[in-house]
Amino acid sequence: MPREVTEQGEHERERIVHEIQTLNGSMEEAVLTALLQNLLSMDLTIQQLKVLMILVTTEEGATGRSLSASFGVSMASMSGLLDRLVGQGVATRSTDPHDHRVRRVHATPLGTSVVRRLAVARPFRRDILMGLRMEDLRALEQGFRAVSEQISLMGERD
Amino acid sequence: MPREVTEQGEHERERIVHEIQTLNGSMEEAVLTALLQNLLSMDLTIQQLKVLMILVTTEEGATGRSLSASFGVSMASMSGLLDRLVGQGVATRSTDPHDHRVRRVHATPLGTSVVRRLAVARPFRRDILMGLRMEDLRALEQGFRAVSEQISLMGERD
DNA sequence: CCAATACTTAGGGCGATGCTAACCTTTTTG
DNA sequence: CAAAAAGGTTAGCATCGCCCTAAGTATTGG
């Protein structure tokens, strides 16, 4: 690859990346408003939300031991917190088939939906997308597909 | 515009919109993980976060009266809550120049950044964008620009 | 000047979170 | 197989944030 072309390409890339991030930032207010609406309608404490988010992303079910360890609190505290999550209908406890001392804690469908509402990138709502010109829509699809692939390539680290 | 072309276009549109939303959804786990990281590093209660989000989006500074009204709590409660926000360095109080009874409450730069970190649509991070092929990057830019315009057209309702 | 307004402070109730200690059940180990 | 270890729950207690009412202070406006 000729050097000149590469350098020129990198300049162009920098410009576009910057542009996309600026655009992304300008959508922020809409995103913030939606996030606020979701938070306002929720009745969970921050700690409960944190634990619930872990439950949602833990397919096999988290254990009380692992949760208390990763949050740096006693088993007793975590037990009480889980009681409250179960009481609100966003989590369930079941006995681990391989070790009857262990309880596996899962998010319920309700719990999953509560958390997902917070996480979805909201600018790309159906009604907004439906209003786009076809060529813009196709371009967006191509871009999304590429970002999606890139994320799986990169192992999703932060 | 010929009817046949329109109908065909609408089918295509439906397909692409659905595809984009699916892709968007599949990025959800990465989004959730990032959101969780941000929440974990924060030390605000849900109520404090809600109020802080309002402060961040209120350019002129909110008043205690308006905040207590919109949250349905007494002035006294809001006063205490604001004390805690100020104590954490995420908000400031100043006297309204036009009415010395009124305090204008603003988010500090720290408070703004705390909230913004929660709201930014996280899949479009610089490192991910920098790894895309130029044609995908250009397509994404076009799509973003279109969505951004569409959002301002539509008044950002949810 | 006096009522209304904006806010703060004081005192008290309630719920969530945290702890330790004691206990039960199940698994592992010597 | 008995004893130790491990996972979890319960009880009792402390702390903190949030919420209230009541009683202030300061400022505004009729």
mmCIF file with all atom_site columns, C-alpha atoms (C1' of nucleotides) in Angstrom, chain B residues 45 48 74 76-77 84 99-101, chain D residues 17-22 26-28:
data_model
loop_
_atom_site.group_PDB
_atom_site.id
_atom_site.type_symbol
_atom_site.label_atom_id
_atom_site.label_alt_id
_atom_site.label_comp_id
_atom_site.label_asym_id
_atom_site.label_entity_id
_atom_site.label_seq_id
_atom_site.pdbx_PDB_ins_code
_atom_site.Cartn_x
_atom_site.Cartn_y
_atom_site.Cartn_z
_atom_site.occupancy
_atom_site.B_iso_or_equiv
_atom_site.pdbx_formal_charge
_atom_site.auth_seq_id
_atom_site.auth_comp_id
_atom_site.auth_asym_id
_atom_site.auth_atom_id
_atom_site.pdbx_PDB_model_num
ATOM 1  C CA    . THR B 1 45  ? -28.294 7.249  45.390 1.00 0.00 ? 45  THR B CA    1
ATOM 2  C CA    . GLN B 1 48  ? -29.490 12.023 43.928 1.00 0.00 ? 48  GLN B CA    1
ATOM 3  C CA    . SER B 1 74  ? -41.208 19.053 50.565 1.00 0.00 ? 74  SER B CA    1
ATOM 4  C CA    . ALA B 1 76  ? -37.107 20.687 53.388 1.00 0.00 ? 76  ALA B CA    1
ATOM 5  C CA    . SER B 1 77  ? -36.404 17.273 51.881 1.00 0.00 ? 77  SER B CA    1
ATOM 6  C CA    . ARG B 1 84  ? -25.660 16.084 49.940 1.00 0.00 ? 84  ARG B CA    1
ATOM 7  C CA    . ASP B 1 99  ? -34.584 37.491 43.555 1.00 0.00 ? 99  ASP B CA    1
ATOM 8  C CA    . HIS B 1 100 ? -32.383 37.051 46.574 1.00 0.00 ? 100 HIS B CA    1
ATOM 9  C CA    . ARG B 1 101 ? -34.732 34.574 48.151 1.00 0.00 ? 101 ARG B CA    1
ATOM 10 C "C1'" . DG  D 2 17  ? -30.465 8.707  53.146 1.00 0.00 ? 17  DG  D "C1'" 1
ATOM 11 C "C1'" . DC  D 2 18  ? -34.975 10.219 52.478 1.00 0.00 ? 18  DC  D "C1'" 1
ATOM 12 C "C1'" . DC  D 2 19  ? -39.252 12.073 53.976 1.00 0.00 ? 19  DC  D "C1'" 1
ATOM 13 C "C1'" . DC  D 2 20  ? -42.200 14.710 56.991 1.00 0.00 ? 20  DC  D "C1'" 1
ATOM 14 C "C1'" . DT  D 2 21  ? -43.862 18.791 60.038 1.00 0.00 ? 21  DT  D "C1'" 1
ATOM 15 C "C1'" . DA  D 2 22  ? -42.783 22.821 62.614 1.00 0.00 ? 22  DA  D "C1'" 1
ATOM 16 C "C1'" . DA  D 2 26  ? -34.378 36.663 54.636 1.00 0.00 ? 26  DA  D "C1'" 1
ATOM 17 C "C1'" . DT  D 2 27  ? -36.451 38.896 50.771 1.00 0.00 ? 27  DT  D "C1'" 1
ATOM 18 C "C1'" . DT  D 2 28  ? -40.125 40.562 47.886 1.00 0.00 ? 28  DT  D "C1'" 1
#
